[in-house]
Tab-separated table of C-alpha atoms and ligand atoms in Angstrom:
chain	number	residue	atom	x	y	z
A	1	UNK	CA	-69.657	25.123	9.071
A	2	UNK	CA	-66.895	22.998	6.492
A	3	UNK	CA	-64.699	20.603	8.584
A	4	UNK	CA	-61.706	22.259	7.789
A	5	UNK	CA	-62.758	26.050	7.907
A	6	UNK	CA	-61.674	28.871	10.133
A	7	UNK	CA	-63.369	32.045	10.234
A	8	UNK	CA	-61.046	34.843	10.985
A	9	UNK	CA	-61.655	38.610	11.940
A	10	UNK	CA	-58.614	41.287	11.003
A	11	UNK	CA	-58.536	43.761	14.057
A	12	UNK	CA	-56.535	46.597	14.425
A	13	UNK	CA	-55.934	50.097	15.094
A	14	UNK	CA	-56.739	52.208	11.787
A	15	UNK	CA	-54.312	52.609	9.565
A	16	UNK	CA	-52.391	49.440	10.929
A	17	UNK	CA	-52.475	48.268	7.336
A	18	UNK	CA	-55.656	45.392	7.692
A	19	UNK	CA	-56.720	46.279	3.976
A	20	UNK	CA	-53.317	45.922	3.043
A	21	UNK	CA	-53.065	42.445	4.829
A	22	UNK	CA	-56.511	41.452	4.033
A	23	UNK	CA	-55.742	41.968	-0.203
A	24	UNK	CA	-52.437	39.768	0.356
A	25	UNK	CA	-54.212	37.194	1.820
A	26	UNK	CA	-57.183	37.313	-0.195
A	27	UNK	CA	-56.639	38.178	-4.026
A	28	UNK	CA	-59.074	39.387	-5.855
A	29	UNK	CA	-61.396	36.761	-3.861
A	30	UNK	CA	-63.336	39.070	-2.003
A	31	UNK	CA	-66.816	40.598	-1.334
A	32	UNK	CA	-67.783	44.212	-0.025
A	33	UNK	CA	-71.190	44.218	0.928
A	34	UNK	CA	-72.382	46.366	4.572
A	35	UNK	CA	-72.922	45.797	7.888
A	36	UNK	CA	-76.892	45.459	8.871
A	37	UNK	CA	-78.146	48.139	9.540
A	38	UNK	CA	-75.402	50.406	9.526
A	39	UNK	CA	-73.086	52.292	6.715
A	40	UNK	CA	-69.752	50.546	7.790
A	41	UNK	CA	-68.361	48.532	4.850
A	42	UNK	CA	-67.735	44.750	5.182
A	43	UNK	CA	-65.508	42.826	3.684
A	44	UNK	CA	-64.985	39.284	3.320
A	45	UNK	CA	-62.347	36.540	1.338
A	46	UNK	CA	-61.339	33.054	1.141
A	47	UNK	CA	-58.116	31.422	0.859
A	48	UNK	CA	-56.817	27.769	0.751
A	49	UNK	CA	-54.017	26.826	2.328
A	50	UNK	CA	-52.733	23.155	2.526
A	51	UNK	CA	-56.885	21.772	2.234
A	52	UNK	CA	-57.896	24.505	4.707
A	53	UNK	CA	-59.767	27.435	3.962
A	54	UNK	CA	-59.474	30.394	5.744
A	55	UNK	CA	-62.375	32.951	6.137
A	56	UNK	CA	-61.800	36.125	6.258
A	57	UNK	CA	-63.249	39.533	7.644
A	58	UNK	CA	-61.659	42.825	7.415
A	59	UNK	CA	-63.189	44.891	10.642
A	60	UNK	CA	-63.037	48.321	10.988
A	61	UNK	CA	-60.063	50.548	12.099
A	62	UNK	CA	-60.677	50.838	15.942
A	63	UNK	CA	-58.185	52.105	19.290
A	64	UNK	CA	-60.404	50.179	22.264
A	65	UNK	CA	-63.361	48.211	22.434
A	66	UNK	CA	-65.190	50.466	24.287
A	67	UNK	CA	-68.247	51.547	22.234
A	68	UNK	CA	-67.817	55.202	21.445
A	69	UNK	CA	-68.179	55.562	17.464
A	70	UNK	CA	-70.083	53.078	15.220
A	71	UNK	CA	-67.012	51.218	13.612
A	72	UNK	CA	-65.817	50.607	17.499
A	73	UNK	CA	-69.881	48.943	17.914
A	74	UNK	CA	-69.452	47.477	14.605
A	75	UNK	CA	-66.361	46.048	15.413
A	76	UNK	CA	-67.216	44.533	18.717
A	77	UNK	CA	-70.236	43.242	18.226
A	78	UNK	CA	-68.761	41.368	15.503
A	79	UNK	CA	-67.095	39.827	17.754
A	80	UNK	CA	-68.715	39.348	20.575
A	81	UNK	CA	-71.622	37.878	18.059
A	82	UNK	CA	-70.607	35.964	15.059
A	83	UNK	CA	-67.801	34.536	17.643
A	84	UNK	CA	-65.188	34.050	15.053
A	85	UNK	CA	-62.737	30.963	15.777
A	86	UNK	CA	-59.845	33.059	16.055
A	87	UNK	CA	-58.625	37.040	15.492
A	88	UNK	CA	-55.735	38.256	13.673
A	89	UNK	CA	-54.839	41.405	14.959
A	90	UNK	CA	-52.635	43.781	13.238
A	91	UNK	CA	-50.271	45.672	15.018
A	92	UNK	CA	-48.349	49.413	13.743
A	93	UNK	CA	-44.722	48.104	15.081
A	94	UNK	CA	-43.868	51.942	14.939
A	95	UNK	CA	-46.409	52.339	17.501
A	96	UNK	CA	-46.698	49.438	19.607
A	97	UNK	CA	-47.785	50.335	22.594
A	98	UNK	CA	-50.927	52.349	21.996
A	99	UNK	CA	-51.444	49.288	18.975
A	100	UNK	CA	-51.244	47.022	22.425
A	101	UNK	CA	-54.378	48.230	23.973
A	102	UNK	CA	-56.752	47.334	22.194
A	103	UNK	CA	-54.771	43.625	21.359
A	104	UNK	CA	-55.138	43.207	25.373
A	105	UNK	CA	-58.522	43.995	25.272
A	106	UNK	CA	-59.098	41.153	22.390
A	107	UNK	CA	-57.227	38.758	24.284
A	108	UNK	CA	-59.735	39.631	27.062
A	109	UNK	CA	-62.825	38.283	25.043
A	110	UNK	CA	-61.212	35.074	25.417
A	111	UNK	CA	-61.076	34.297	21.871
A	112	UNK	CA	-57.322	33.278	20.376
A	113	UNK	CA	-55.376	36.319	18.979
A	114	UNK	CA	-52.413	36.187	16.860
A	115	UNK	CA	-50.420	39.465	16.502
A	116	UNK	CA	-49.296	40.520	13.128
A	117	UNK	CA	-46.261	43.121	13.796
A	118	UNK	CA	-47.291	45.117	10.856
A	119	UNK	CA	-45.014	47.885	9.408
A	120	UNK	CA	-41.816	45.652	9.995
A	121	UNK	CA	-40.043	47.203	7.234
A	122	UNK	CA	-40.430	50.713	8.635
A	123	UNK	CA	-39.500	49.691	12.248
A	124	UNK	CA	-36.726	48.580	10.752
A	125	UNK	CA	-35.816	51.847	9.061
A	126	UNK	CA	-36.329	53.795	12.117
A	127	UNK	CA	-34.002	51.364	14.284
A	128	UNK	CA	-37.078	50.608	16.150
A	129	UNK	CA	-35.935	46.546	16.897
A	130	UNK	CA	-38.996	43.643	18.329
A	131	UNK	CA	-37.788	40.763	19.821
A	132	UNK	CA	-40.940	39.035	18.647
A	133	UNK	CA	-40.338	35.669	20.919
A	134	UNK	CA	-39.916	37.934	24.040
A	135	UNK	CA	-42.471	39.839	23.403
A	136	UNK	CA	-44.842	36.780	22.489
A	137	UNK	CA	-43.456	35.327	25.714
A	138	UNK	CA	-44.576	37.982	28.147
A	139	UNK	CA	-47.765	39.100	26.304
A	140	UNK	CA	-49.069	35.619	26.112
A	141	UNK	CA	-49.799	35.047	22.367
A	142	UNK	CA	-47.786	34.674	19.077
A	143	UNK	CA	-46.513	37.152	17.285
A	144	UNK	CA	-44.926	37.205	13.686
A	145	UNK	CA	-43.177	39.916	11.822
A	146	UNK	CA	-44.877	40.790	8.109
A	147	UNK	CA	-44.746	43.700	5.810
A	148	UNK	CA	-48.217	44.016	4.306
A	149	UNK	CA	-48.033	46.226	1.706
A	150	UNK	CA	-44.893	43.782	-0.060
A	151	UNK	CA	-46.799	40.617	1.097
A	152	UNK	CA	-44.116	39.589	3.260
A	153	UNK	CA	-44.478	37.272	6.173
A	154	UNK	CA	-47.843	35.758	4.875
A	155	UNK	CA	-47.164	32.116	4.742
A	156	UNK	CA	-45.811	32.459	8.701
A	157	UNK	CA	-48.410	34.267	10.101
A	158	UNK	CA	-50.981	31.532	8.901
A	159	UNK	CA	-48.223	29.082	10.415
A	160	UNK	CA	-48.860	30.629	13.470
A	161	UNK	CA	-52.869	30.701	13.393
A	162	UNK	CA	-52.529	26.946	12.460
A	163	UNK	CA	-50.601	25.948	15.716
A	164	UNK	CA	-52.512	29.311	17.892
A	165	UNK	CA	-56.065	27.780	16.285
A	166	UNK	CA	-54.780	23.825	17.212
A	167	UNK	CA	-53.506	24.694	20.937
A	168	UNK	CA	-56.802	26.447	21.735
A	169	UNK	CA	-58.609	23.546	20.888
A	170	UNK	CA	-56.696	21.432	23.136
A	171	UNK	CA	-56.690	23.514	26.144
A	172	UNK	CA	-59.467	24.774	27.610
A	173	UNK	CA	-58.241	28.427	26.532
A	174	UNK	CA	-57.279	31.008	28.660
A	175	UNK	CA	-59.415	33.265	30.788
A	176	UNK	CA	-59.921	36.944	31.159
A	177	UNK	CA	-58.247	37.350	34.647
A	178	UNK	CA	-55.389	35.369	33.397
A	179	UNK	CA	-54.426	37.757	30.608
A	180	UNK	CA	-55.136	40.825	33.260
A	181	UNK	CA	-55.551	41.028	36.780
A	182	UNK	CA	-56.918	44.823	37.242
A	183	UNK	CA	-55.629	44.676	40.735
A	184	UNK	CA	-56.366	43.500	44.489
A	185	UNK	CA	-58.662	46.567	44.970
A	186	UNK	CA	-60.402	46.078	41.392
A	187	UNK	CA	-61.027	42.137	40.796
A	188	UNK	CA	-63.260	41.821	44.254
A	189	UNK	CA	-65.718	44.134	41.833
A	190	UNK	CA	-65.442	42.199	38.752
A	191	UNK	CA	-65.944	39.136	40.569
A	192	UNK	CA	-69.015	40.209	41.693
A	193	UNK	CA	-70.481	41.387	38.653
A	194	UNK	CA	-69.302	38.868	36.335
A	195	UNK	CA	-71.011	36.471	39.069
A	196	UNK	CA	-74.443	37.944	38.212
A	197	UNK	CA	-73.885	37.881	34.410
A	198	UNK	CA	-72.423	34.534	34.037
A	199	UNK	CA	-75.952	33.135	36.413
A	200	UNK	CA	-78.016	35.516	33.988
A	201	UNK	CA	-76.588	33.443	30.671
A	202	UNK	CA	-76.786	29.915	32.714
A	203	UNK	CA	-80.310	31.256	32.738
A	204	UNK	CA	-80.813	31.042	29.095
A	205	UNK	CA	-78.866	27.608	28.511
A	206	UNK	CA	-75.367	28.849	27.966
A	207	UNK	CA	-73.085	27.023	29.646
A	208	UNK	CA	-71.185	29.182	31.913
A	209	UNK	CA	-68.074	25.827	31.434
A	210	UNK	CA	-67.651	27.481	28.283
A	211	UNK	CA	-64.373	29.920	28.307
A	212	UNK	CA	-65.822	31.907	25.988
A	213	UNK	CA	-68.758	32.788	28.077
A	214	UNK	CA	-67.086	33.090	31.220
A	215	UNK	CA	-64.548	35.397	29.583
A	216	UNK	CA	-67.287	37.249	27.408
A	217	UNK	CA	-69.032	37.834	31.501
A	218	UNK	CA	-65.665	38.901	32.687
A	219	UNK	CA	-65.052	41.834	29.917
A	220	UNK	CA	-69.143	42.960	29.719
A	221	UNK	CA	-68.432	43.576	33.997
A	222	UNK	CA	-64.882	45.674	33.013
A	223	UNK	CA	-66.801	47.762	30.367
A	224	UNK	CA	-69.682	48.339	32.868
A	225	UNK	CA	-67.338	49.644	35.228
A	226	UNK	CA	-66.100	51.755	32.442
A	227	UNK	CA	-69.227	53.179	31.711
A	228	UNK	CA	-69.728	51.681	28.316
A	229	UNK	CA	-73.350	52.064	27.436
A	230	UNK	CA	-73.678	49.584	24.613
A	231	UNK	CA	-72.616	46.900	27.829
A	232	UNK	CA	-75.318	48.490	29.994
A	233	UNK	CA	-77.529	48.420	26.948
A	234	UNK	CA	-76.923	44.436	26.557
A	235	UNK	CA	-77.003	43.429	29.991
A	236	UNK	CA	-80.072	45.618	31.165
A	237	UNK	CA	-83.045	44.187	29.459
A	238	UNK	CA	-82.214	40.111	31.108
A	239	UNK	CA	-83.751	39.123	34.393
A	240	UNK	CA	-81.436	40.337	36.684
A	241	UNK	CA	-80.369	43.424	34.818
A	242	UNK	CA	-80.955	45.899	37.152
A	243	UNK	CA	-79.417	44.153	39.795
A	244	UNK	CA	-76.114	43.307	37.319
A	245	UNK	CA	-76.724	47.192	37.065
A	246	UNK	CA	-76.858	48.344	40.592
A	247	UNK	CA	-73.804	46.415	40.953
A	248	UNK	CA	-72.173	48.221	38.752
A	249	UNK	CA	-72.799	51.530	39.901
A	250	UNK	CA	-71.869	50.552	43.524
A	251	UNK	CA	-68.445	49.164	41.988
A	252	UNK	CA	-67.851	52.267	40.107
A	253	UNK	CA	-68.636	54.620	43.060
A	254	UNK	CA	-66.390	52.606	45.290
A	255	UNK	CA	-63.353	52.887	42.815
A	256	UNK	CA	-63.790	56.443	42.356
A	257	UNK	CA	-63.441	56.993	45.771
A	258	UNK	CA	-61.254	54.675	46.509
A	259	UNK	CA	-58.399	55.791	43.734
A	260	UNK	CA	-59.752	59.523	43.608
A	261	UNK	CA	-59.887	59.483	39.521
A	262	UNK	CA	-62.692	58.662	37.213
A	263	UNK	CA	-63.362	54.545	37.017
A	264	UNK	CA	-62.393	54.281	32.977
A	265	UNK	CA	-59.309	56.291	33.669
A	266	UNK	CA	-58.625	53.849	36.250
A	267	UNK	CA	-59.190	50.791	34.011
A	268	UNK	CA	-57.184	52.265	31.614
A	269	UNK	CA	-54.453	52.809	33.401
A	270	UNK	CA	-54.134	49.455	35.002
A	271	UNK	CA	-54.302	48.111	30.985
A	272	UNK	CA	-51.732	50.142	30.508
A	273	UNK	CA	-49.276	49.100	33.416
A	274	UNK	CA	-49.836	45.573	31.945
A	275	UNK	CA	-48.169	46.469	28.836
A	276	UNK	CA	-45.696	48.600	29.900
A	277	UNK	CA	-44.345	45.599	31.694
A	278	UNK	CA	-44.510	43.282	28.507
A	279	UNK	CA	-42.998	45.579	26.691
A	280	UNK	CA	-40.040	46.086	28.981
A	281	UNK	CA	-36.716	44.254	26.885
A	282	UNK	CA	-39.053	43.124	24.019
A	283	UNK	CA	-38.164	46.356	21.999
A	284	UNK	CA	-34.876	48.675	21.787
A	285	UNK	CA	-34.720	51.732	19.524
A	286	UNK	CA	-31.369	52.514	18.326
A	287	UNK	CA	-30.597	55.587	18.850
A	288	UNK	CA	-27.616	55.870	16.326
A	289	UNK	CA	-30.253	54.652	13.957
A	290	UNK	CA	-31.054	56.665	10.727
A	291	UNK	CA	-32.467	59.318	11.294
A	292	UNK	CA	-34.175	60.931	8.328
A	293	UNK	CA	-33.202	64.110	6.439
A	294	UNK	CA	-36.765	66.049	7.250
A	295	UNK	CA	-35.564	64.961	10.999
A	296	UNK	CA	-32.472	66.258	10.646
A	297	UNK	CA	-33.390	70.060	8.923
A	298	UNK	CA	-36.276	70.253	11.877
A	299	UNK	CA	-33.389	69.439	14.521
A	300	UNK	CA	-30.938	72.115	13.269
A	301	UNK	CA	-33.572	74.554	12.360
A	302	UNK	CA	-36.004	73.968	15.709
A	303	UNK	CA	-32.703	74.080	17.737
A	304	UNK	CA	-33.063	76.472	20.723
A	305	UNK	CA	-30.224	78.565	20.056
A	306	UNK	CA	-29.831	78.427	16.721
A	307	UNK	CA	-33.486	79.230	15.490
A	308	UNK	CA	-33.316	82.864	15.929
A	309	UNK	CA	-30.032	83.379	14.178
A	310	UNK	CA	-31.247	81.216	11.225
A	311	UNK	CA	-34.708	83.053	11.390
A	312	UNK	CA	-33.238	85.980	10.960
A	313	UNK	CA	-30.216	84.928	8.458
A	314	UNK	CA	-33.076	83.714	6.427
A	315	UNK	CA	-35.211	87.187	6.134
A	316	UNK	CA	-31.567	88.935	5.484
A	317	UNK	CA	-31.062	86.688	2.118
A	318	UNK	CA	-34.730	87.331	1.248
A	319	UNK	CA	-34.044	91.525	1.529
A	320	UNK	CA	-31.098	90.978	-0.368
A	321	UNK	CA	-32.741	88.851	-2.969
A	322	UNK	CA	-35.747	91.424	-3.293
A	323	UNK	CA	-32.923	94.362	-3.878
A	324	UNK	CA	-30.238	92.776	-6.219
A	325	UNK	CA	-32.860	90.720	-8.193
A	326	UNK	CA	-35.813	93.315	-8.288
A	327	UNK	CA	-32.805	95.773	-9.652
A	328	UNK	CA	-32.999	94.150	-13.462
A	329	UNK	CA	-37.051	95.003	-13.689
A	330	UNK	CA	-36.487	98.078	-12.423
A	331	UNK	CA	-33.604	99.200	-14.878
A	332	UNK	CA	-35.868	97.598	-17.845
A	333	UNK	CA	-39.401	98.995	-16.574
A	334	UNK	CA	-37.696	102.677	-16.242
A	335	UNK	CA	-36.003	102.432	-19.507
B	401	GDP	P1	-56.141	49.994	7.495
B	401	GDP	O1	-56.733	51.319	7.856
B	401	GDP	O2	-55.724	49.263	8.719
B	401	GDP	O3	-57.020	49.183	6.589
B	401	GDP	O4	-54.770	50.307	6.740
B	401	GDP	P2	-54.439	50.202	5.183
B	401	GDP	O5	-54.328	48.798	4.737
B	401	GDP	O6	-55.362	51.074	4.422
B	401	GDP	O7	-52.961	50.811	5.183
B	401	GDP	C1	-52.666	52.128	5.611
B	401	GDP	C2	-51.406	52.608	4.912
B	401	GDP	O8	-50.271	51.873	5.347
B	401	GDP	C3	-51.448	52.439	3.410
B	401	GDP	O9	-50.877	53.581	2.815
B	401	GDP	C4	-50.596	51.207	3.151
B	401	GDP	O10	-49.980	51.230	1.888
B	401	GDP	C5	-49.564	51.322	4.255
B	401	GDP	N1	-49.011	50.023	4.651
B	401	GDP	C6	-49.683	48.878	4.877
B	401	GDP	N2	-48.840	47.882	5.211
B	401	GDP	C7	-47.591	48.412	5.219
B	401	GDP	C8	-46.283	47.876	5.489
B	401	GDP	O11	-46.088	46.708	5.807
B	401	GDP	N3	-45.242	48.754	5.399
B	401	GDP	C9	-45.403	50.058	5.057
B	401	GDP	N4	-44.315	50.835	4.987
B	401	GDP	N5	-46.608	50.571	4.785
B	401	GDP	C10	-47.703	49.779	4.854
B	402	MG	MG1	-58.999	49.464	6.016
């Protein structure tokens, strides 16, 4: 790898607007070619900024990390593979909180995240208002405003993935249980398991100091108790992978019984909480804000009492139109 190089991954939900972000920041500079093995486009792109160059890799549109469809397998392995130095992930700012869930479970891997509030311009049309240091503040990571699609924003977000990129080299990085605790009844569980993986990788020379590896342990044991089968699939075939396994199963049986729901659900949920609570005086949503002429004809027309009437004072002009218009054919087709 160059000195001064940082490879970069673009996460996000689909239709966040990664494309959009990844032609700002690239040019024309890029190249599609596909994923091995699989029909997923990839895309990559260079830029120079002040004698650094930044590497870029547009990932597939994806809600979670869990590995349902093949851009979500694409996507994470990705990650969890070519271990990029750092991910940008861009964020809907109209729909923050489900964009949220899957930044969470980025910030899980252990790797630094930046957010990129995405959309800003139509956030700001729809009164929809981010305190973006707040929010950065009770999250955990930096986030910076940008409007994609009019390039805006650009030279601060690589600001921030300067100074993100610099601090995570001088601390030794943050680990998974610090960006989420699942809970007092949960963590005994994840403990466990991420115990056995974490010996399993010391096994093969990995160096369980490393963050990254302790963190990567730490999210493989949440997706196992999530029933994620490309986890089971990776951890089964090491030495201990039927007891990392077993452990798994006993963990999942115990939370099931224990919180009387399904273990993902349960997982899910507790993500959820998490954000809920940094999202709590990070964003207001004027309610005298603007509120769009299509949203104003469906209030007035969807209005409980006034539907009917309208309904009806609608197929009364129609009748009348059919009569007093259809009268000039008639009068010329009978003459
Ligand atoms: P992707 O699925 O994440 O790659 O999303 P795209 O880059 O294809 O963008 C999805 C849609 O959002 C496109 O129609 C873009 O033009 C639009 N879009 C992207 N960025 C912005 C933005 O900052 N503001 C607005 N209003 N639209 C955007
Ligand atoms: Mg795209």
């Amino acid at each position: 790898m160059e000195e001064n190089s940082l490879r970069i991954a673009l996460a996000g939900n689909p239709n966040s607007g990664k494309t959009t972000l990844f032609n700002a920041l690239t040019g024309a500079h890029h190249h599609v070619g596909n994923y091995p093995g699989v029909t997923v486009e990839k895309r990559e792109g260079k830029r120079t900024r002040n004698g650094r160059v930044y590497d870029f890799t547009d990932l597939p549109g994806i809600y979670s990390l869990t590995a349902y469809s093949e851009d979500e397998v694409v996507s994470r392995d990705f990650i969890l593979d070519e271990k990029p130095d750092l991910i940008i992930d861009v964020l809907d700012s109209t729909n923050l909180e489900r964009n949220l869930y899957l930044c969470l479970q980025l910030r899980e891997l252990g790797i630094p995240v930046v957010g990129a509030l995405n959309m800003s311009d139509e956030a700001k049309a729809r009164g929809i208002r981010i305190d973006e240091a707040r929010l950065s503040a009770t999250f955990g990571i930096k986030f910076v405003k940008i409007t994609a699609v009019k390039g805006h924003g650009i030279n601060d977000l690589l600001d921030k993935v300067d100074s993100a990129y610099a601090e995570a080299q001088n601390t030794t990085g943050c680990t998974g249980a610090e960006v989420l605790s699942y809970g007092a009844d949960i963590e005994p569980w994840l403990e466990k398991i991420e115990a056995l993986i974490t010996r399993r990788e010391n096994s093969r020379g990995e160096g369980a100091e490393d963050i990254r590896v302790k963190a990567e342990a730490r999210f493989l044991a949440a997706k196992l108790l999530e029933k994620d089968k490309a986890a089971e699939t990776r951890l089964a075939g090491g030495a201990n992978g039927g007891e990392i396994l077993s452990a798994a199963r006993e963990g999942i049986e115990w939370i099931e019984k224990h919180c009387g729901k399904d273990a993902e659900i349960v997982l899910s949920e507790r993500r959820y909480a998490r954000i809920h609570e940094a999202l709590k005086g990070a964003v207001h949503v004027d309610k005298a804000a603007k509120v769009s002429i299509a949203e104003t004809f469906d209030r007035v027309v969807m209005n409980r009492f006034l539907a009917l009437p309208i309904f009806i004072g609608i197929l009364w002009i129609v009748f009348q139109l059919t009569f007093t218009i259809g009268a000039y054919p008639q009068d010329w087709l009978q003459s």
